[in-house]
PDB file of C-alpha atoms in Angstrom:
ATOM      1  CA  MET A 132       0.000   0.000   0.000  1.00 35.00           C
ATOM      2  CA  LEU A 133       1.254   3.450  -0.831  1.00 37.00           C
ATOM      3  CA  ALA A 134       0.172   6.229   1.519  1.00 41.00           C
ATOM      4  CA  ARG A 135      -0.194   9.873   0.591  1.00 45.00           C
ATOM      5  CA  ARG A 136       2.595  11.883   2.113  1.00 50.00           C
ATOM      6  CA  SER A 137       4.183  15.274   2.289  1.00 53.00           C
ATOM      7  CA  ALA A 138       7.772  16.205   3.024  1.00 55.00           C
ATOM      8  CA  ARG A 139       9.460  19.354   4.221  1.00 53.00           C
ATOM      9  CA  TRP A 140      13.157  19.820   4.785  1.00 52.00           C
ATOM     10  CA  THR A 141      14.801  21.603   7.687  1.00 42.00           C
ATOM     11  CA  GLY A 142      18.494  21.917   7.005  1.00 40.00           C
ATOM     12  CA  TYR A 143      19.456  18.606   5.449  1.00 34.00           C
ATOM     13  CA  SER A 144      16.984  16.379   7.270  1.00 34.00           C
ATOM     14  CA  VAL A 145      13.598  15.303   5.998  1.00 36.00           C
ATOM     15  CA  ALA A 146      10.456  14.711   8.019  1.00 35.00           C
ATOM     16  CA  VAL A 147       7.737  12.714   6.313  1.00 35.00           C
ATOM     17  CA  ARG A 148       4.148  12.716   7.505  1.00 36.00           C
ATOM     18  CA  THR A 149       2.023   9.832   6.278  1.00 36.00           C
ATOM     19  CA  SER A 150      -1.740  10.192   6.335  1.00 36.00           C
ATOM     20  CA  PRO A 151      -3.818   7.363   7.868  1.00 34.00           C
ATOM     21  CA  ARG A 152      -5.669   6.802   4.624  1.00 36.00           C
ATOM     22  CA  SER A 153      -3.768   4.876   1.974  1.00 34.00           C
ATOM     23  CA  THR A 154      -4.218   4.430  -1.734  1.00 36.00           C
ATOM     24  CA  PRO A 155      -3.567   1.183  -3.642  1.00 39.00           C
ATOM     25  CA  VAL A 156      -0.169   0.795  -5.257  1.00 36.00           C
ATOM     26  CA  PRO A 157      -0.576   1.505  -8.995  1.00 44.00           C
ATOM     27  CA  ARG A 158       0.830  -0.760 -11.653  1.00 43.00           C
ATOM     28  CA  ARG A 159       4.197   0.996 -11.802  1.00 46.00           C
ATOM     29  CA  GLY A 160       4.456   0.989  -8.017  1.00 50.00           C
ATOM     30  CA  ALA A 161       3.866  -2.763  -8.050  1.00 50.00           C
ATOM     31  CA  ARG A 162       6.765  -3.160 -10.445  1.00 52.00           C
ATOM     32  CA  TRP A 163       9.074  -1.336  -8.041  1.00 47.00           C
ATOM     33  CA  ALA A 164       7.885  -3.557  -5.186  1.00 48.00           C
ATOM     34  CA  ALA A 165       8.430  -6.678  -7.291  1.00 49.00           C
ATOM     35  CA  CYS A 166      11.953  -5.519  -8.039  1.00 47.00           C
ATOM     36  CA  LEU A 167      12.736  -5.161  -4.339  1.00 42.00           C
ATOM     37  CA  ALA A 168      11.170  -8.552  -3.599  1.00 46.00           C
ATOM     38  CA  ALA A 169      13.335 -10.174  -6.267  1.00 46.00           C
ATOM     39  CA  VAL A 170      16.483  -8.844  -4.629  1.00 40.00           C
ATOM     40  CA  VAL A 171      15.407 -10.253  -1.257  1.00 39.00           C
ATOM     41  CA  LEU A 172      14.513 -13.614  -2.820  1.00 42.00           C
ATOM     42  CA  ALA A 173      17.895 -13.831  -4.510  1.00 44.00           C
ATOM     43  CA  GLY A 174      19.591 -13.551  -1.131  1.00 45.00           C
ATOM     44  CA  VAL A 175      17.370 -16.250   0.379  1.00 40.00           C
ATOM     45  CA  VAL A 176      18.020 -18.696  -2.461  1.00 42.00           C
ATOM     46  CA  GLY A 177      21.744 -18.125  -2.193  1.00 43.00           C
ATOM     47  CA  CYS A 178      21.685 -19.065   1.492  1.00 41.00           C
ATOM     48  CA  GLY A 179      19.463 -22.118   1.103  1.00 43.00           C
ATOM     49  CA  ASP A 180      22.295 -24.638   0.597  1.00 48.00           C
ATOM     50  CA  GLY A 181      24.597 -23.121   3.172  1.00 52.00           C
ATOM     51  CA  GLY A 182      26.631 -21.262   0.581  1.00 56.00           C
ATOM     52  CA  ALA A 183      27.356 -17.555   0.423  1.00 62.00           C
ATOM     53  CA  PRO A 184      24.422 -15.310  -0.489  1.00 64.00           C
ATOM     54  CA  ALA A 185      24.134 -14.624  -4.183  1.00 62.00           C
ATOM     55  CA  PRO A 186      25.340 -11.110  -4.956  1.00 66.00           C
ATOM     56  CA  ALA A 187      22.494  -8.717  -5.608  1.00 65.00           C
ATOM     57  CA  GLY A 188      22.424  -7.214  -9.063  1.00 67.00           C
ATOM     58  CA  PRO A 189      22.151  -3.505  -9.719  1.00 71.00           C
ATOM     59  CA  PRO A 190      18.770  -2.013  -8.801  1.00 77.00           C
ATOM     60  CA  GLU A 191      16.242  -1.643 -11.583  1.00 89.00           C
ATOM     61  CA  PRO A 192      16.160   1.911 -12.941  1.00 94.00           C
ATOM     62  CA  VAL A 193      13.381   4.208 -11.764  1.00 96.00           C
ATOM     63  CA  GLY A 194      12.307   6.554 -14.522  1.00 98.00           C
ATOM     64  CA  PHE A 195      11.028  10.040 -13.773  1.00 99.00           C
ATOM     65  CA  ALA A 196       9.568  12.654 -16.087  1.00 99.00           C
ATOM     66  CA  VAL A 197       8.866  16.335 -15.473  1.00 99.00           C
ATOM     67  CA  VAL A 198       6.331  19.060 -16.119  1.00 99.00           C
ATOM     68  CA  GLY A 199       7.459  22.585 -15.361  1.00 99.00           C
ATOM     69  CA  ASP A 200       8.878  25.969 -16.262  1.00 99.00           C
ATOM     70  CA  SER A 201      12.354  27.507 -15.990  1.00 98.00           C
ATOM     71  CA  ILE A 202      12.774  26.258 -12.414  1.00 98.00           C
ATOM     72  CA  THR A 203      12.882  22.765 -13.942  1.00 99.00           C
ATOM     73  CA  ALA A 204      14.207  23.416 -17.459  1.00 98.00           C
ATOM     74  CA  GLY A 205      16.762  26.034 -16.445  1.00 97.00           C
ATOM     75  CA  LEU A 206      17.012  29.571 -17.761  1.00 96.00           C
ATOM     76  CA  ASP A 207      18.437  29.054 -21.220  1.00 91.00           C
ATOM     77  CA  ALA A 208      16.466  26.370 -23.038  1.00 96.00           C
ATOM     78  CA  PRO A 209      13.472  24.053 -22.782  1.00 98.00           C
ATOM     79  CA  VAL A 210      13.794  20.382 -21.978  1.00 97.00           C
ATOM     80  CA  GLU A 211      14.411  18.513 -25.231  1.00 94.00           C
ATOM     81  CA  GLY A 212      13.871  14.779 -25.020  1.00 95.00           C
ATOM     82  CA  THR A 213      15.997  13.651 -22.102  1.00 96.00           C
ATOM     83  CA  ARG A 214      18.386  16.611 -22.361  1.00 94.00           C
ATOM     84  CA  VAL A 215      18.423  19.497 -19.905  1.00 96.00           C
ATOM     85  CA  ARG A 216      20.615  22.295 -21.260  1.00 93.00           C
ATOM     86  CA  GLY A 217      19.408  25.221 -19.171  1.00 94.00           C
ATOM     87  CA  THR A 218      21.411  26.589 -16.262  1.00 95.00           C
ATOM     88  CA  GLY A 219      19.792  26.538 -12.840  1.00 97.00           C
ATOM     89  CA  SER A 220      17.847  23.301 -13.328  1.00 98.00           C
ATOM     90  CA  TRP A 221      17.452  20.856 -10.439  1.00 99.00           C
ATOM     91  CA  VAL A 222      17.127  17.842 -12.759  1.00 99.00           C
ATOM     92  CA  PRO A 223      20.834  16.916 -13.222  1.00 98.00           C
ATOM     93  CA  ALA A 224      21.337  16.632  -9.462  1.00 98.00           C
ATOM     94  CA  ALA A 225      18.361  14.277  -9.211  1.00 98.00           C
ATOM     95  CA  GLU A 226      19.390  12.092 -12.143  1.00 97.00           C
ATOM     96  CA  VAL A 227      21.739   9.728 -10.337  1.00 96.00           C
ATOM     97  CA  ALA A 228      21.397   5.930 -10.595  1.00 96.00           C
ATOM     98  CA  PRO A 229      19.050   4.201 -10.131  1.00 97.00           C
ATOM     99  CA  LEU A 230      17.004   7.242 -11.182  1.00 98.00           C
ATOM    100  CA  GLU A 231      16.756   7.885 -14.921  1.00 98.00           C
ATOM    101  CA  PHE A 232      15.398  11.054 -16.514  1.00 99.00           C
ATOM    102  CA  ARG A 233      12.763  10.172 -19.119  1.00 98.00           C
ATOM    103  CA  GLY A 234      12.016  13.677 -20.383  1.00 98.00           C
ATOM    104  CA  GLY A 235       8.657  15.383 -20.249  1.00 98.00           C
ATOM    105  CA  TRP A 236       7.756  19.036 -20.834  1.00 99.00           C
ATOM    106  CA  ALA A 237       9.407  22.068 -19.236  1.00 99.00           C
ATOM    107  CA  VAL A 238       9.780  25.471 -20.900  1.00 98.00           C
ATOM    108  CA  PRO A 239      11.103  28.742 -19.428  1.00 98.00           C
ATOM    109  CA  GLY A 240       8.303  31.236 -18.826  1.00 98.00           C
ATOM    110  CA  ALA A 241       5.546  28.638 -19.091  1.00 99.00           C
ATOM    111  CA  ARG A 242       2.258  29.037 -17.288  1.00 99.00           C
ATOM    112  CA  THR A 243       0.149  26.027 -16.404  1.00 99.00           C
ATOM    113  CA  ALA A 244      -2.053  26.742 -19.448  1.00 99.00           C
ATOM    114  CA  ASP A 245       1.036  26.262 -21.644  1.00 99.00           C
ATOM    115  CA  MET A 246       1.756  22.990 -19.882  1.00 99.00           C
ATOM    116  CA  ARG A 247      -1.797  21.859 -20.452  1.00 99.00           C
ATOM    117  CA  ALA A 248      -1.410  22.553 -24.169  1.00 99.00           C
ATOM    118  CA  GLY A 249       2.083  21.113 -24.521  1.00 98.00           C
ATOM    119  CA  VAL A 250       2.319  17.987 -22.370  1.00 99.00           C
ATOM    120  CA  ARG A 251       2.178  14.659 -24.191  1.00 98.00           C
ATOM    121  CA  PRO A 252       2.148  11.074 -22.863  1.00 98.00           C
ATOM    122  CA  VAL A 253       5.491   9.987 -21.444  1.00 98.00           C
ATOM    123  CA  GLU A 254       6.799   6.610 -20.299  1.00 98.00           C
ATOM    124  CA  ALA A 255       7.973   6.953 -16.704  1.00 98.00           C
ATOM    125  CA  ASP A 256       7.428   5.513 -13.254  1.00 98.00           C
ATOM    126  CA  VAL A 257       6.769   8.886 -11.638  1.00 98.00           C
ATOM    127  CA  LEU A 258       5.943  12.407 -12.818  1.00 99.00           C
ATOM    128  CA  VAL A 259       7.483  15.392 -11.009  1.00 99.00           C
ATOM    129  CA  VAL A 260       5.463  18.599 -11.392  1.00 99.00           C
ATOM    130  CA  LEU A 261       6.774  22.046 -10.436  1.00 99.00           C
ATOM    131  CA  ALA A 262       4.417  24.701 -11.751  1.00 99.00           C
ATOM    132  CA  GLY A 263       2.615  27.904 -10.882  1.00 99.00           C
ATOM    133  CA  THR A 264       5.242  30.613 -10.423  1.00 99.00           C
ATOM    134  CA  ASN A 265       4.396  32.240 -13.758  1.00 99.00           C
ATOM    135  CA  ASP A 266       0.689  31.949 -12.980  1.00 99.00           C
ATOM    136  CA  VAL A 267       1.273  33.999  -9.835  1.00 98.00           C
ATOM    137  CA  LEU A 268       3.317  36.573 -11.758  1.00 98.00           C
ATOM    138  CA  GLY A 269       0.565  36.777 -14.381  1.00 98.00           C
ATOM    139  CA  GLY A 270      -2.321  37.051 -11.927  1.00 98.00           C
ATOM    140  CA  VAL A 271      -3.915  33.737 -12.910  1.00 99.00           C
ATOM    141  CA  PRO A 272      -6.551  32.677 -10.348  1.00 99.00           C
ATOM    142  CA  TRP A 273      -6.036  29.413  -8.497  1.00 99.00           C
ATOM    143  CA  GLU A 274      -9.158  27.837  -9.969  1.00 99.00           C
ATOM    144  CA  ARG A 275      -7.692  28.143 -13.471  1.00 99.00           C
ATOM    145  CA  THR A 276      -4.263  26.957 -12.328  1.00 99.00           C
ATOM    146  CA  ARG A 277      -5.871  23.916 -10.735  1.00 99.00           C
ATOM    147  CA  GLU A 278      -7.759  22.994 -13.913  1.00 99.00           C
ATOM    148  CA  ASP A 279      -4.634  23.359 -16.030  1.00 99.00           C
ATOM    149  CA  LEU A 280      -2.518  21.286 -13.641  1.00 99.00           C
ATOM    150  CA  LEU A 281      -5.025  18.454 -13.590  1.00 99.00           C
ATOM    151  CA  ALA A 282      -5.221  18.467 -17.386  1.00 99.00           C
ATOM    152  CA  ALA A 283      -1.428  18.507 -17.788  1.00 99.00           C
ATOM    153  CA  VAL A 284      -0.958  15.622 -15.365  1.00 99.00           C
ATOM    154  CA  GLY A 285      -3.705  13.687 -17.090  1.00 99.00           C
ATOM    155  CA  ALA A 286      -2.069  14.250 -20.476  1.00 99.00           C
ATOM    156  CA  ALA A 287       1.258  12.866 -19.241  1.00 99.00           C
ATOM    157  CA  GLY A 288      -0.402   9.584 -18.295  1.00 98.00           C
ATOM    158  CA  VAL A 289       1.881   8.702 -15.367  1.00 98.00           C
ATOM    159  CA  ALA A 290       0.166   7.155 -12.344  1.00 96.00           C
ATOM    160  CA  GLN A 291       2.595   8.268  -9.634  1.00 98.00           C
ATOM    161  CA  VAL A 292       2.827  12.052  -9.219  1.00 99.00           C
ATOM    162  CA  VAL A 293       5.115  14.162  -7.036  1.00 99.00           C
ATOM    163  CA  LEU A 294       3.894  17.761  -6.744  1.00 99.00           C
ATOM    164  CA  LEU A 295       6.630  20.170  -5.666  1.00 99.00           C
ATOM    165  CA  ALA A 296       6.101  23.445  -3.865  1.00 99.00           C
ATOM    166  CA  VAL A 297       7.122  26.488  -5.900  1.00 99.00           C
ATOM    167  CA  PRO A 298      10.253  28.352  -4.800  1.00 99.00           C
ATOM    168  CA  PRO A 299      10.312  31.634  -2.885  1.00 99.00           C
ATOM    169  CA  LEU A 300       9.142  34.662  -4.853  1.00 98.00           C
ATOM    170  CA  ASP A 301      10.513  37.992  -3.717  1.00 98.00           C
ATOM    171  CA  VAL A 302       8.022  40.142  -5.664  1.00 98.00           C
ATOM    172  CA  ALA A 303       4.922  38.297  -4.445  1.00 98.00           C
ATOM    173  CA  PRO A 304       5.757  36.281  -1.338  1.00 98.00           C
ATOM    174  CA  GLN A 305       2.232  36.042   0.053  1.00 98.00           C
ATOM    175  CA  ALA A 306       0.832  34.903  -3.288  1.00 98.00           C
ATOM    176  CA  ARG A 307       3.534  32.239  -3.332  1.00 98.00           C
ATOM    177  CA  GLU A 308       2.547  31.097   0.144  1.00 98.00           C
ATOM    178  CA  ASP A 309      -1.102  30.912  -0.901  1.00 98.00           C
ATOM    179  CA  LEU A 310      -0.240  28.918  -4.028  1.00 99.00           C
ATOM    180  CA  ASN A 311       1.794  26.396  -2.072  1.00 98.00           C
ATOM    181  CA  ALA A 312      -1.083  25.896   0.358  1.00 98.00           C
ATOM    182  CA  HIS A 313      -3.368  25.200  -2.614  1.00 99.00           C
ATOM    183  CA  LEU A 314      -0.833  22.806  -4.147  1.00 99.00           C
ATOM    184  CA  ALA A 315      -0.469  20.824  -0.922  1.00 99.00           C
ATOM    185  CA  ALA A 316      -4.243  20.543  -0.615  1.00 99.00           C
ATOM    186  CA  LEU A 317      -4.521  19.400  -4.237  1.00 99.00           C
ATOM    187  CA  ALA A 318      -1.917  16.698  -3.642  1.00 99.00           C
ATOM    188  CA  ARG A 319      -3.853  15.403  -0.650  1.00 98.00           C
ATOM    189  CA  GLU A 320      -7.076  15.423  -2.646  1.00 98.00           C
ATOM    190  CA  ARG A 321      -5.589  13.487  -5.571  1.00 98.00           C
ATOM    191  CA  GLY A 322      -3.448  11.056  -3.582  1.00 98.00           C
ATOM    192  CA  TRP A 323      -0.209  12.537  -4.930  1.00 99.00           C
ATOM    193  CA  THR A 324       3.028  13.034  -3.008  1.00 98.00           C
ATOM    194  CA  SER A 325       3.639  16.632  -1.921  1.00 98.00           C
ATOM    195  CA  VAL A 326       7.227  17.793  -1.376  1.00 99.00           C
ATOM    196  CA  ASP A 327       8.524  21.198  -0.284  1.00 98.00           C
ATOM    197  CA  PRO A 328      12.300  21.221  -0.909  1.00 98.00           C
ATOM    198  CA  TRP A 329      12.664  24.991  -0.363  1.00 98.00           C
ATOM    199  CA  THR A 330      12.130  25.309   3.386  1.00 93.00           C
ATOM    200  CA  ASP A 331      15.596  26.398   4.471  1.00 95.00           C
ATOM    201  CA  VAL A 332      16.120  28.775   1.520  1.00 98.00           C
ATOM    202  CA  ALA A 333      12.850  30.619   2.172  1.00 98.00           C
ATOM    203  CA  THR A 334      12.299  33.259   4.828  1.00 97.00           C
ATOM    204  CA  ASP A 335       9.187  33.330   6.980  1.00 94.00           C
ATOM    205  CA  ARG A 336       7.811  35.932   4.563  1.00 94.00           C
ATOM    206  CA  GLY A 337       8.179  33.639   1.536  1.00 96.00           C
ATOM    207  CA  THR A 338      11.194  35.384  -0.002  1.00 98.00           C
ATOM    208  CA  PHE A 339      14.586  33.854  -0.758  1.00 99.00           C
ATOM    209  CA  THR A 340      17.211  33.866   1.955  1.00 98.00           C
ATOM    210  CA  ALA A 341      20.306  35.963   1.260  1.00 98.00           C
ATOM    211  CA  GLY A 342      22.407  34.539  -1.567  1.00 98.00           C
ATOM    212  CA  ALA A 343      19.896  31.875  -2.608  1.00 98.00           C
ATOM    213  CA  SER A 344      18.725  33.736  -5.737  1.00 98.00           C
ATOM    214  CA  ALA A 345      20.173  36.371  -8.035  1.00 97.00           C
ATOM    215  CA  ASP A 346      16.816  37.680  -9.247  1.00 98.00           C
ATOM    216  CA  GLY A 347      14.313  36.769  -6.540  1.00 98.00           C
ATOM    217  CA  VAL A 348      12.621  34.205  -8.791  1.00 98.00           C
ATOM    218  CA  HIS A 349      15.156  31.547  -9.774  1.00 98.00           C
ATOM    219  CA  PRO A 350      17.460  29.670  -7.397  1.00 98.00           C
ATOM    220  CA  THR A 351      21.208  29.801  -7.805  1.00 98.00           C
ATOM    221  CA  GLN A 352      22.790  26.646  -9.191  1.00 98.00           C
ATOM    222  CA  PRO A 353      23.934  25.420  -5.751  1.00 98.00           C
ATOM    223  CA  VAL A 354      20.382  25.803  -4.441  1.00 98.00           C
ATOM    224  CA  ALA A 355      18.981  24.075  -7.533  1.00 98.00           C
ATOM    225  CA  ASP A 356      21.418  21.209  -6.966  1.00 98.00           C
ATOM    226  CA  LEU A 357      20.299  20.949  -3.349  1.00 98.00           C
ATOM    227  CA  VAL A 358      16.679  20.818  -4.473  1.00 99.00           C
ATOM    228  CA  GLY A 359      17.589  18.099  -6.972  1.00 98.00           C
ATOM    229  CA  THR A 360      19.102  15.910  -4.274  1.00 98.00           C
ATOM    230  CA  ARG A 361      15.962  16.351  -2.190  1.00 98.00           C
ATOM    231  CA  VAL A 362      13.726  15.426  -5.095  1.00 99.00           C
ATOM    232  CA  ARG A 363      15.923  12.376  -5.620  1.00 98.00           C
ATOM    233  CA  THR A 364      15.468  11.382  -1.970  1.00 98.00           C
ATOM    234  CA  ALA A 365      11.698  11.727  -2.284  1.00 98.00           C
ATOM    235  CA  LEU A 366      11.605   9.601  -5.442  1.00 98.00           C
ATOM    236  CA  LEU A 367      13.736   6.848  -3.928  1.00 97.00           C
ATOM    237  CA  ASP A 368      11.576   6.893  -0.815  1.00 95.00           C
ATOM    238  CA  LEU A 369       8.467   6.559  -2.964  1.00 94.00           C
ATOM    239  CA  ALA A 370      10.013   3.720  -4.979  1.00 91.00           C
ATOM    240  CA  GLY A 371      10.976   1.918  -1.772  1.00 87.00           C
ATOM    241  CA  ASP A 372       7.342   1.783  -0.687  1.00 67.00           C
TER     242      ASP A 372
END
């Protein structure tokens, strides 16, 4: 069984709260579980005749795809296939074995309406969505953002979804806080995993801490790399369930 969960980081530690109500493991989740069971079984068989345990093979890759804007794609270019060429993306730091980047749709400046129009089906075990900053900057109401997010996720066709909080936003910190509250509630409603990897680079007001952003919208590369490692941790935790 895979429970809905949310994660927030303080420093470099992660606290995960699991709700009492669980959702069935989807088909891709079952494949991850079967992979883990096979590794355990291999060890048992190796010990059955008194010999040394059979060495475990490399873990099966876990594929993730993305939907997002420049926070995911980076500042310079959209995601093209499985290539991320933009600077300031968190994806390269997350893409460490056994995780494999399977592409998706992420374009600098994109609003959720653009994602809704552009996302196509993608083969992956989990979909990571980071969206809404440009909606806030453009004054898009939450109700429209919600509709567009649901349509974009549906178009991708990936059962497991991780919904990330948007980063601090110096020009509209309260609107950012409101959006993240809506996103967390949407994740609970849909049975998705909600992750906020920005906690220790955001002030109590919802702005970036000193040195974490050059423009008040995008994280520096070191912060993006930190976020990528936290996304990686969340994906591995989800796969381990």
